[in-house]
Amino acid sequence: MLNYTIYENKHSLLWVTFIHGAGGSSAIWYKQIRDFQREFNVLLIDLRGHGSSKTNAKTIAKFKYNFPDLANDILPVLDSLNIKKSHFIGISLGTILIRQLAEMYPERIHSMVMGGAILKMNFRSQILMKLGNLFKYVLPYLVLYRLFAFIIMPKKNHKKSRLLFINEAKKLYQKEFIKWFKLTAEINPLLKYFRQIELNIPTLYVMGEEDYMFLPSVRIVVQSHAKTATLVVLPKTGHVVNVERPVVFNTVVLSYLKKLA
């Protein structure tokens, strides 16, 4: 089972579950814990191979790495804690796993908060993924990861987010990174389906104004999913909104969740 950490609130029965992105860990939510624990029970999960959810060579070879299976990793954690339903907050690739989980088990999800959401790979990101696939067996994975992090988060004010993800990525094994990277081969058809299908689940997108690779597609989807989707764009902010603008992020998300209660 995945490694997890809980922060209980004895005055609340509601849960908020945080899902990090590829190469990160639950450590990226450190600026959210205190504020969210005041209102909810908080669950932080380390995805397969990340943080303290360590794998070994045999495990990496044994398990399938596709989005349904990775989303299904989350379910045993909820069941072990007797969490029937939770709000979910994700960042970057974590938003894809939340959306996949919602596709399979909508009854387990109160709402989805998608920070730095990935809903479409634009031309630049597709070229990036193709280059990564060409060199993933040749270059050390951290070289590739640093390159990707810089392209996605290029500005000076993105540096803190960039370094945090790179430092967390150092805990991955090379084979683990390759397994996760291979997921890019199946991402476009999946994202196309997600863009077309609107689930009956309240969804908040929190995007950075400078998240040039992913914000345009989110704007379009929010317009077409008008019944359930809300978009908040944070000025002078990049991809990892919860790290760059934690106070604003926490305020926006908590306000949204309280309205749903």
XYZ file of N, CA and C in Angstrom:
783
model
N 0.846 -1.199 0.000
C 0.000 0.000 0.000
C 0.879 1.246 0.000
N 0.386 2.300 -0.604
C 1.135 3.552 -0.670
C 1.376 4.138 0.716
N 2.496 4.829 0.853
C 2.754 5.548 2.102
C 1.822 6.760 2.199
N 1.362 7.032 3.387
C 0.486 8.191 3.575
C 0.717 8.805 4.955
N 0.265 10.044 5.093
C 0.313 10.752 6.367
C -1.042 11.406 6.590
N -1.552 11.326 7.800
C -2.826 11.982 8.088
C -2.650 13.044 9.174
N -3.448 14.086 9.059
C -3.526 15.143 10.069
C -5.000 15.270 10.428
N -5.336 14.814 11.601
C -6.743 14.730 11.987
C -7.289 16.050 12.533
N -8.558 16.237 12.282
C -9.321 17.328 12.869
C -10.503 16.688 13.597
N -10.453 16.675 14.917
C -11.466 15.983 15.713
C -12.846 16.621 15.617
N -12.902 17.817 15.056
C -14.176 18.529 14.961
C -14.816 18.405 13.576
N -14.188 17.623 12.694
C -14.716 17.490 11.336
C -14.760 16.033 10.915
N -15.764 15.696 10.112
C -15.867 14.361 9.528
C -15.426 14.358 8.062
N -15.113 15.536 7.539
C -14.759 15.673 6.132
C -13.256 15.487 5.915
N -12.915 14.930 4.756
C -11.521 14.681 4.410
C -11.129 15.438 3.144
N -9.860 15.842 3.123
C -9.241 16.381 1.916
C -8.003 15.534 1.637
N -7.920 14.996 0.421
C -6.802 14.135 0.032
C -5.947 14.854 -1.003
N -4.656 14.934 -0.735
C -3.727 15.653 -1.612
C -2.913 14.664 -2.444
N -2.855 14.920 -3.760
C -2.120 14.054 -4.693
C -1.071 14.896 -5.431
N 0.189 14.545 -5.256
C 1.278 15.313 -5.880
C 1.477 14.896 -7.336
N 2.423 15.539 -8.010
C 2.706 15.237 -9.404
C 3.880 14.289 -9.575
N 4.208 13.973 -10.830
C 5.312 13.062 -11.134
C 6.638 13.686 -10.708
N 7.445 12.891 -10.012
C 8.739 13.377 -9.557
C 8.694 14.098 -8.224
N 7.493 14.403 -7.744
C 7.366 15.095 -6.458
C 7.127 14.107 -5.321
N 6.525 14.591 -4.275
C 6.104 13.746 -3.155
C 5.110 14.554 -2.342
N 4.578 13.941 -1.293
C 3.626 14.661 -0.442
C 4.266 15.858 0.253
N 5.605 15.933 0.216
C 6.302 17.063 0.842
C 5.957 18.400 0.192
N 5.466 18.370 -1.054
C 5.173 19.639 -1.732
C 3.963 20.345 -1.135
N 3.208 19.642 -0.271
C 1.999 20.231 0.321
C 2.264 20.830 1.700
N 3.517 21.023 2.061
C 3.820 21.454 3.433
C 3.224 22.809 3.779
N 2.970 23.641 2.780
C 2.379 24.957 3.052
C 0.852 24.931 3.076
N 0.287 23.766 2.866
C -1.174 23.629 2.913
C -1.659 22.988 4.210
N -0.827 22.199 4.856
C -1.281 21.346 5.959
C -1.985 22.131 7.059
N -1.342 23.148 7.569
C -1.893 23.868 8.728
C -3.254 24.487 8.429
N -3.349 25.178 7.284
C -4.607 25.859 6.956
C -5.747 24.870 6.719
N -5.463 23.781 6.036
C -6.530 22.832 5.713
C -6.922 21.986 6.917
N -5.979 21.736 7.817
C -6.299 20.948 9.003
C -7.262 21.689 9.924
N -7.296 22.989 9.841
C -8.246 23.751 10.658
C -9.690 23.439 10.282
N -9.913 23.015 9.040
C -11.272 22.789 8.548
C -11.589 21.325 8.252
N -10.547 20.533 7.948
C -10.757 19.166 7.467
C -9.759 18.199 8.102
N -10.055 16.925 7.964
C -9.039 15.899 8.141
C -8.219 15.867 6.849
N -6.908 15.793 6.980
C -6.020 15.913 5.825
C -5.291 14.590 5.586
N -5.302 14.145 4.345
C -4.592 12.934 3.940
C -3.591 13.289 2.838
N -2.316 12.995 3.088
C -1.262 13.198 2.095
C -0.786 11.833 1.626
N -0.702 11.639 0.318
C -0.306 10.343 -0.238
C 0.945 10.498 -1.094
N 1.890 9.556 -0.924
C 3.041 9.450 -1.823
C 2.710 8.438 -2.908
N 2.731 8.859 -4.145
C 2.437 7.954 -5.250
C 3.504 6.872 -5.393
N 3.177 5.855 -6.138
C 4.077 4.705 -6.327
C 5.495 5.154 -6.739
N 6.482 4.702 -5.974
C 7.873 5.018 -6.288
C 8.340 6.385 -5.844
N 7.444 7.198 -5.288
C 7.759 8.568 -4.886
C 7.785 8.695 -3.364
N 8.556 9.664 -2.888
C 8.591 9.919 -1.451
C 8.928 8.660 -0.672
N 8.063 8.313 0.275
C 8.285 7.114 1.095
C 7.571 5.872 0.563
N 6.920 5.997 -0.597
C 6.311 4.819 -1.237
C 7.356 4.152 -2.128
N 8.407 3.702 -1.499
C 9.563 3.183 -2.216
C 9.248 1.869 -2.932
N 9.899 1.689 -4.067
C 9.810 0.439 -4.811
C 11.211 -0.141 -4.947
N 11.277 -1.372 -5.412
C 12.572 -1.970 -5.730
C 12.521 -2.495 -7.159
N 13.646 -3.023 -7.634
C 13.732 -3.453 -9.037
C 12.673 -4.498 -9.383
N 12.419 -5.436 -8.453
C 11.429 -6.479 -8.711
C 10.025 -5.899 -8.793
N 9.725 -4.955 -7.891
C 8.401 -4.331 -7.875
C 8.172 -3.524 -9.142
N 9.181 -2.765 -9.545
C 9.066 -1.940 -10.745
C 8.767 -2.804 -11.960
N 9.461 -3.949 -12.056
C 9.267 -4.847 -13.199
C 7.909 -5.544 -13.153
N 7.409 -5.793 -11.950
C 6.192 -6.585 -11.769
C 4.918 -5.824 -12.121
N 4.821 -4.578 -11.680
C 3.559 -3.852 -11.775
C 3.415 -3.090 -13.087
N 2.173 -3.001 -13.528
C 1.852 -2.190 -14.694
C 1.861 -0.709 -14.307
N 2.269 0.119 -15.230
C 2.233 1.556 -15.005
C 1.317 2.169 -16.061
N 0.050 2.260 -15.713
C -0.906 2.975 -16.554
C -1.793 3.790 -15.626
N -2.534 4.712 -16.177
C -3.283 5.638 -15.324
C -4.366 4.962 -14.482
N -5.124 3.995 -15.017
C -6.100 3.308 -14.145
C -5.444 2.590 -12.964
N -4.332 1.898 -13.206
C -3.675 1.174 -12.114
C -3.079 2.125 -11.085
N -2.492 3.227 -11.544
C -1.911 4.193 -10.624
C -2.999 4.881 -9.800
N -4.141 5.148 -10.430
C -5.270 5.716 -9.677
C -5.804 4.714 -8.672
N -5.836 3.442 -9.068
C -6.316 2.386 -8.164
C -5.407 2.196 -6.957
N -4.150 2.614 -7.052
C -3.253 2.552 -5.892
C -3.801 3.356 -4.713
N -4.565 4.394 -5.037
C -5.049 5.327 -4.009
C -6.168 4.707 -3.175
N -6.962 3.848 -3.807
C -8.164 3.332 -3.162
C -7.897 2.552 -1.868
N -6.907 1.665 -1.807
C -6.652 0.933 -0.553
C -6.320 1.852 0.628
N -5.712 2.994 0.340
C -5.416 3.942 1.416
C -6.723 4.487 1.986
N -7.625 4.898 1.114
C -8.926 5.404 1.569
C -9.676 4.338 2.361
N -9.671 3.118 1.835
C -10.402 2.028 2.498
C -9.805 1.694 3.866
N -8.485 1.725 3.965
C -7.846 1.394 5.246
C -8.182 2.412 6.323
N -8.480 3.631 5.912
C -8.827 4.703 6.851
C -10.343 4.892 6.969
N -11.088 4.032 6.269
C -12.547 4.095 6.272
C -13.053 5.440 5.755
N -12.372 5.961 4.753
C -12.788 7.212 4.113
C -13.697 6.850 2.941
N -14.972 7.081 3.102
C -15.930 6.734 2.061
C -15.919 7.744 0.919
N -15.646 8.988 1.292
C -15.688 10.059 0.296
C -14.758 11.179 0.745
N -14.112 11.832 -0.230
C -13.144 12.876 0.114
C -13.139 13.957 -0.962
N -12.772 15.164 -0.569
C -12.354 16.162 -1.539
C -10.940 15.785 -1.984
N -10.623 16.012 -3.249
C -9.286 15.710 -3.751
C -8.641 16.962 -4.309
N -7.383 17.175 -3.930
C -6.611 18.307 -4.426
C -5.342 17.768 -5.068
N -5.104 18.132 -6.323
C -3.934 17.631 -7.028
C -3.142 18.739 -7.677
N -1.916 18.401 -8.045
C -1.063 19.340 -8.761
C -0.453 18.610 -9.955
N -0.423 19.261 -11.097
C 0.235 18.749 -12.300
C -0.295 17.357 -12.660
N 0.577 16.367 -12.802
C 0.127 15.029 -13.197
C -0.812 14.416 -12.167
N -0.730 14.857 -10.930
C -1.667 14.388 -9.914
C -3.110 14.676 -10.272
N -3.343 15.751 -11.049
C -4.718 16.071 -11.472
C -5.254 15.025 -12.442
N -4.366 14.439 -13.247
C -4.800 13.382 -14.170
C -5.237 12.152 -13.392
N -4.493 11.804 -12.350
C -4.853 10.637 -11.538
C -6.178 10.864 -10.799
N -6.399 12.081 -10.324
C -7.676 12.393 -9.659
C -8.831 12.259 -10.656
N -8.625 12.785 -11.850
C -9.680 12.690 -12.882
C -9.932 11.236 -13.270
N -8.867 10.441 -13.317
C -9.015 9.016 -13.615
C -9.777 8.304 -12.496
N -9.454 8.645 -11.263
C -10.148 8.069 -10.113
C -11.626 8.434 -10.149
N -11.915 9.674 -10.516
C -13.304 10.132 -10.600
C -14.063 9.403 -11.702
N -13.368 9.059 -12.762
C -13.984 8.304 -13.858
C -14.423 6.919 -13.376
N -13.597 6.312 -12.528
C -13.850 4.942 -12.087
C -14.722 4.880 -10.835
N -14.538 5.848 -9.915
C -15.243 5.809 -8.628
C -15.792 7.198 -8.277
N -16.720 7.713 -9.062
C -17.237 9.067 -8.794
C -17.884 9.205 -7.427
N -18.400 8.096 -6.891
C -19.065 8.147 -5.583
C -18.092 8.387 -4.440
N -16.778 8.297 -4.697
C -15.775 8.498 -3.642
C -15.272 9.933 -3.582
N -15.783 10.795 -4.475
C -15.192 12.127 -4.616
C -16.231 13.227 -4.411
N -16.008 14.053 -3.392
C -16.868 15.229 -3.158
C -16.620 16.283 -4.224
N -15.350 16.596 -4.434
C -14.979 17.621 -5.398
C -13.543 17.393 -5.834
N -13.174 18.042 -6.947
C -11.807 17.972 -7.450
C -11.241 19.380 -7.554
N -10.064 19.569 -6.966
C -9.340 20.841 -7.103
C -8.081 20.543 -7.896
N -7.980 21.145 -9.068
C -6.907 20.834 -10.006
C -5.929 22.007 -10.105
N -4.799 21.897 -9.446
C -3.771 22.934 -9.504
C -2.776 22.625 -10.611
N -2.473 23.613 -11.452
C -1.566 23.357 -12.574
C -2.042 22.178 -13.401
N -3.338 22.161 -13.699
C -3.959 20.998 -14.344
C -3.395 20.750 -15.740
N -3.256 19.471 -16.068
C -2.828 19.068 -17.408
C -4.032 18.463 -18.107
N -4.532 19.182 -19.115
C -5.689 18.704 -19.876
C -5.368 18.502 -21.346
N -4.208 19.017 -21.767
C -3.799 18.843 -23.159
C -2.308 19.073 -23.256
N -1.629 18.237 -24.051
C -0.218 18.444 -24.328
C -0.116 19.276 -25.603
N 0.339 20.542 -25.482
C 0.455 21.367 -26.670
C 1.646 20.924 -27.516
N 1.849 21.608 -28.633
C 2.895 21.181 -29.571
C 4.265 21.148 -28.901
N 4.568 22.170 -28.116
C 5.873 22.237 -27.468
C 6.059 21.085 -26.474
N 5.019 20.805 -25.700
C 5.130 19.722 -24.719
C 5.217 18.359 -25.394
N 4.555 18.195 -26.556
C 4.651 16.931 -27.290
C 6.055 16.708 -27.833
N 6.678 17.773 -28.335
C 8.065 17.681 -28.801
C 8.976 17.320 -27.631
N 8.711 17.935 -26.490
C 9.492 17.660 -25.279
C 9.399 16.185 -24.889
N 8.189 15.638 -24.921
C 7.995 14.239 -24.560
C 8.697 13.304 -25.553
N 8.651 13.655 -26.841
C 9.306 12.818 -27.852
C 10.823 12.818 -27.664
N 11.386 13.978 -27.369
C 12.828 14.065 -27.112
C 13.194 13.249 -25.875
N 12.338 13.340 -24.850
C 12.579 12.572 -23.634
C 12.576 11.075 -23.888
N 11.634 10.627 -24.729
C 11.569 9.204 -25.048
C 12.782 8.738 -25.838
N 13.322 9.630 -26.658
C 14.519 9.279 -27.425
C 15.737 9.089 -26.530
N 15.833 9.925 -25.488
C 17.055 9.963 -24.687
C 16.922 9.350 -23.294
N 15.751 8.777 -22.979
C 15.518 8.317 -21.609
C 16.437 7.175 -21.176
N 16.927 6.385 -22.141
C 17.843 5.290 -21.796
C 19.308 5.710 -21.878
N 19.554 6.913 -22.403
C 20.928 7.376 -22.629
C 21.375 8.348 -21.543
N 20.532 9.324 -21.261
C 20.878 10.352 -20.281
C 20.388 9.964 -18.884
N 21.132 10.332 -17.850
C 20.614 10.152 -16.480
C 19.280 10.873 -16.341
N 18.340 10.250 -15.649
C 16.992 10.812 -15.606
C 16.954 12.214 -15.016
N 17.870 12.523 -14.083
C 17.856 13.859 -13.484
C 18.223 14.944 -14.485
N 19.039 14.608 -15.465
C 19.356 15.573 -16.522
C 18.089 15.914 -17.291
N 17.335 14.877 -17.663
C 16.070 15.097 -18.361
C 15.082 15.846 -17.480
N 15.009 15.455 -16.217
C 14.028 16.069 -15.325
C 14.330 17.558 -15.121
N 15.613 17.878 -14.960
C 15.996 19.293 -14.815
C 15.609 20.092 -16.056
N 15.819 19.491 -17.209
C 15.458 20.156 -18.462
C 13.962 20.398 -18.532
N 13.180 19.363 -18.245
C 11.724 19.503 -18.294
C 11.234 20.539 -17.278
N 11.795 20.483 -16.082
C 11.386 21.418 -15.030
C 11.664 22.862 -15.447
N 12.800 23.070 -16.115
C 13.143 24.430 -16.535
C 12.232 24.905 -17.661
N 11.876 24.013 -18.584
C 11.000 24.401 -19.687
C 9.589 24.697 -19.186
N 9.097 23.884 -18.264
C 7.746 24.083 -17.734
C 7.689 25.265 -16.769
N 8.769 25.469 -16.011
C 8.823 26.545 -15.002
C 10.071 27.407 -15.247
N 10.072 28.224 -16.291
C 11.303 28.883 -16.734
C 11.674 30.180 -16.010
N 10.723 30.840 -15.356
C 10.992 32.183 -14.851
C 11.663 32.179 -13.480
N 12.225 33.326 -13.149
C 12.942 33.471 -11.881
C 12.036 33.176 -10.689
N 10.791 33.627 -10.755
C 9.869 33.404 -9.636
C 9.367 31.956 -9.578
N 9.730 31.121 -10.572
C 9.380 29.698 -10.547
C 10.492 28.860 -9.918
N 11.597 29.512 -9.576
C 12.786 28.772 -9.141
C 12.523 27.878 -7.932
N 11.789 28.383 -6.955
C 11.537 27.606 -5.743
C 10.786 26.312 -6.068
N 9.758 26.409 -6.909
C 8.996 25.232 -7.319
C 9.880 24.270 -8.095
N 10.681 24.838 -8.977
C 11.562 24.020 -9.819
C 12.538 23.206 -8.970
N 13.173 23.872 -8.029
C 14.161 23.211 -7.181
C 13.511 22.171 -6.257
N 12.301 22.484 -5.769
C 11.608 21.545 -4.890
C 11.331 20.241 -5.624
N 10.834 20.342 -6.863
C 10.525 19.138 -7.616
C 11.788 18.380 -8.007
N 12.856 19.090 -8.343
C 14.103 18.421 -8.696
C 14.671 17.680 -7.490
N 14.634 18.307 -6.331
C 15.152 17.665 -5.117
C 14.344 16.430 -4.746
N 13.026 16.499 -4.925
C 12.195 15.328 -4.646
C 12.426 14.230 -5.681
N 12.669 14.634 -6.925
C 12.894 13.654 -7.994
C 14.172 12.856 -7.785
N 15.120 13.401 -7.038
C 16.376 12.699 -6.766
C 16.141 11.392 -6.011
N 14.968 11.269 -5.372
C 14.660 10.061 -4.606
C 14.155 8.918 -5.486
N 13.869 9.229 -6.763
C 13.390 8.195 -7.678
C 14.544 7.332 -8.179
N 14.225 6.090 -8.528
C 15.173 5.249 -9.244
C 15.073 5.558 -10.734
N 16.166 5.317 -11.468
C 16.166 5.516 -12.924
C 15.057 4.699 -13.587
N 14.923 3.425 -13.199
C 13.895 2.573 -13.803
C 12.491 3.065 -13.488
N 12.332 3.602 -12.281
C 11.028 4.150 -11.886
C 10.675 5.343 -12.761
N 11.645 6.222 -12.960
C 11.426 7.399 -13.801
C 11.014 6.974 -15.210
N 11.699 5.975 -15.764
C 11.410 5.516 -17.118
C 9.984 4.968 -17.208
N 9.580 4.206 -16.185
C 8.216 3.665 -16.159
C 7.182 4.791 -16.182
N 7.393 5.808 -15.360
C 6.464 6.932 -15.326
C 6.505 7.708 -16.636
N 7.715 7.849 -17.181
C 7.835 8.627 -18.414
C 7.119 7.950 -19.578
N 7.107 6.629 -19.584
C 6.431 5.894 -20.652
C 4.928 6.160 -20.671
N 4.397 6.650 -19.562
C 2.974 6.983 -19.516
C 2.605 8.062 -20.527
N 3.604 8.872 -20.928
C 3.318 9.951 -21.884
C 2.801 9.405 -23.212
N 3.113 8.146 -23.507
C 2.662 7.553 -24.765
C 1.144 7.402 -24.817
N 0.504 7.261 -23.650
C -0.949 7.053 -23.621
C -1.712 8.275 -23.130
N -1.002 9.379 -22.936
C -1.635 10.518 -22.265
C -2.581 11.294 -23.179
N -2.250 11.443 -24.462
C -3.073 12.280 -25.339
C -4.489 11.748 -25.539
N -4.677 10.451 -25.850
C -6.057 9.948 -25.981
C -6.849 10.073 -24.681
N -6.163 9.853 -23.560
C -6.842 9.948 -22.261
C -7.286 11.381 -21.990
N -6.398 12.341 -22.222
C -6.737 13.748 -21.984
C -7.836 14.218 -22.930
N -7.813 13.734 -24.148
C -8.878 14.093 -25.097
C -10.234 13.629 -24.573
N -10.269 12.416 -24.036
C -11.514 11.892 -23.459
C -11.955 12.746 -22.272
N -11.019 13.099 -21.394
C -11.349 13.906 -20.226
C -11.891 15.276 -20.634
N -11.338 15.835 -21.702
C -11.813 17.154 -22.164
C -13.234 17.070 -22.699
N -13.590 15.929 -23.261
C -14.908 15.775 -23.885
C -16.003 15.441 -22.882
N -15.644 14.727 -21.818
C -16.644 14.221 -20.872
C -16.653 15.059 -19.596
N -17.790 15.626 -19.281
C -17.948 16.397 -18.043
C -18.627 15.517 -16.998
N -17.930 15.275 -15.901
C -18.506 14.501 -14.813
C -19.361 15.404 -13.919
N -20.283 14.805 -13.220
C -21.157 15.567 -12.323
C -20.478 15.735 -10.956
N -19.285 16.303 -10.971
C -18.500 16.519 -9.754
C -17.978 17.960 -9.776
N -18.226 18.749 -8.731
C -17.703 20.113 -8.707
C -16.186 20.121 -8.880
N -15.710 20.983 -9.772
C -14.286 20.997 -10.103
C -13.763 22.423 -10.141
N -12.717 22.657 -9.370
C -12.067 23.961 -9.351
C -10.682 23.828 -9.971
N -10.413 24.639 -10.987
C -9.073 24.710 -11.575
C -8.375 25.947 -11.034
N -7.192 25.752 -10.471
C -6.385 26.871 -9.986
C -5.097 26.869 -10.805
N -4.976 27.861 -11.662
C -3.866 27.899 -12.615
C -3.045 29.177 -12.452
N -1.782 29.070 -12.810
C -0.923 30.239 -12.816
C -1.026 30.974 -14.139
N -1.022 32.278 -14.084
C -1.089 33.107 -15.288
C 0.083 32.799 -16.239
N 1.217 32.382 -15.668
C 2.415 32.115 -16.457
C 2.576 30.632 -16.805
N 1.558 29.836 -16.571
C 1.594 28.414 -16.913
C 1.237 28.273 -18.391
N 2.139 28.735 -19.251
C 1.848 28.915 -20.671
C 1.589 27.594 -21.397
N 2.113 26.484 -20.873
C 1.934 25.200 -21.555
C 0.544 24.606 -21.334
N -0.087 24.897 -20.208
C -1.314 24.189 -19.845
C -2.538 25.080 -19.623
N -2.351 26.356 -19.343
C -3.490 27.238 -19.067
C -4.447 27.387 -20.255
N -3.966 27.568 -21.492
C -4.911 27.774 -22.600
C -5.944 26.665 -22.741
N -5.531 25.416 -22.626
C -6.482 24.313 -22.780
C -7.463 24.259 -21.617
N -7.011 24.632 -20.420
C -7.907 24.644 -19.258
C -9.004 25.692 -19.454
N -8.643 26.844 -19.975
C -9.648 27.890 -20.244
C -10.752 27.351 -21.158
N -10.371 26.640 -22.194
C -11.342 26.115 -23.156
C -12.243 25.071 -22.497
N -11.653 24.177 -21.719
C -12.431 23.115 -21.070
C -13.420 23.690 -20.061
N -13.000 24.678 -19.301
C -13.890 25.280 -18.303
C -15.105 25.906 -18.977
N -14.913 26.474 -20.150
C -16.044 27.046 -20.882
C -17.030 25.961 -21.316
N -16.511 24.815 -21.730
C -17.387 23.747 -22.207
C -17.974 22.913 -21.059
N -17.325 22.947 -19.891
C -17.822 22.230 -18.710
C -18.428 23.221 -17.707
N -19.230 24.109 -18.219
C -19.724 25.237 -17.429
C -20.587 24.825 -16.237
N -21.216 23.646 -16.291
C -22.099 23.225 -15.192
C -21.320 22.904 -13.912
N -20.117 22.402 -14.060
C -19.384 21.917 -12.885
C -18.049 22.604 -12.646
N -17.501 23.264 -13.657
C -16.109 23.745 -13.573
C -16.009 25.233 -13.280
N -15.026 25.574 -12.459
C -14.702 26.958 -12.119
C -13.198 27.138 -12.297
N -12.803 28.283 -12.830
C -11.383 28.569 -13.041
C -10.967 29.809 -12.276
N -9.865 29.700 -11.530
C -9.228 30.848 -10.893
C -7.789 30.911 -11.404
N -7.398 32.065 -11.940
C -6.046 32.252 -12.466
C -5.284 33.194 -11.538
N -4.149 32.729 -11.035
C -3.335 33.521 -10.121
C -2.299 34.315 -10.915
N -2.281 35.641 -10.762
C -1.337 36.465 -11.525
C 0.119 36.224 -11.126
N 1.008 36.407 -12.100
C 2.457 36.291 -11.891
C 2.838 34.974 -11.198
N 2.199 33.903 -11.631
C 2.402 32.583 -11.029
C 2.585 31.554 -12.135
N 3.444 30.566 -11.872
C 3.712 29.522 -12.855
C 2.899 28.273 -12.618
N 3.511 27.130 -12.890
C 2.808 25.849 -12.919
C 2.435 25.330 -11.531
N 3.356 25.444 -10.578
C 3.132 24.836 -9.252
C 2.535 25.889 -8.317
N 1.260 26.125 -8.467
C 0.588 27.246 -7.822
C 0.600 27.158 -6.303
N 0.524 25.945 -5.760
C 0.444 25.807 -4.296
C 1.759 26.137 -3.606
N 2.864 26.049 -4.336
C 4.171 26.380 -3.774
C 4.502 27.850 -3.997
N 4.208 28.358 -5.181
C 4.544 29.747 -5.508
C 3.657 30.749 -4.770
N 2.369 30.422 -4.658
C 1.424 31.355 -4.017
C 0.586 30.617 -2.981
N 1.226 30.105 -1.922
C 0.501 29.245 -0.977
C -0.644 29.942 -0.248
N -0.445 31.189 0.153
C -1.483 31.897 0.912
C -2.720 32.095 0.047
N -2.516 32.558 -1.181
C -3.647 32.784 -2.094
C -4.283 31.456 -2.477
N -3.460 30.471 -2.774
C -3.975 29.142 -3.125
C -4.858 28.594 -2.012
N -4.366 28.639 -0.779
C -5.131 28.104 0.352
C -6.443 28.855 0.530
N -6.395 30.172 0.414
C -7.591 30.991 0.593
C -8.640 30.678 -0.468
N -8.206 30.600 -1.720
C -9.124 30.335 -2.837
C -9.762 28.954 -2.694
N -8.943 27.958 -2.414
C -9.446 26.583 -2.359
C -10.349 26.370 -1.144
N -9.941 26.860 0.006
C -10.767 26.693 1.203
C -12.106 27.398 1.056
N -12.091 28.578 0.473
C -13.348 29.293 0.229
C -14.284 28.485 -0.677
N -13.712 27.887 -1.691
C -14.491 27.043 -2.623
C -15.075 25.836 -1.910
N -14.251 25.145 -1.134
C -14.707 23.934 -0.441
C -15.782 24.230 0.593
N -15.641 25.356 1.286
C -16.631 25.720 2.302
C -17.992 25.984 1.661
N -18.013 26.531 0.445
C -19.278 26.784 -0.250
C -19.979 25.489 -0.626
N -19.192 24.415 -0.769
C -19.787 23.125 -1.141
C -20.367 22.383 0.047
N -19.953 22.783 1.249
C -20.350 22.057 2.467
C -21.856 22.180 2.713
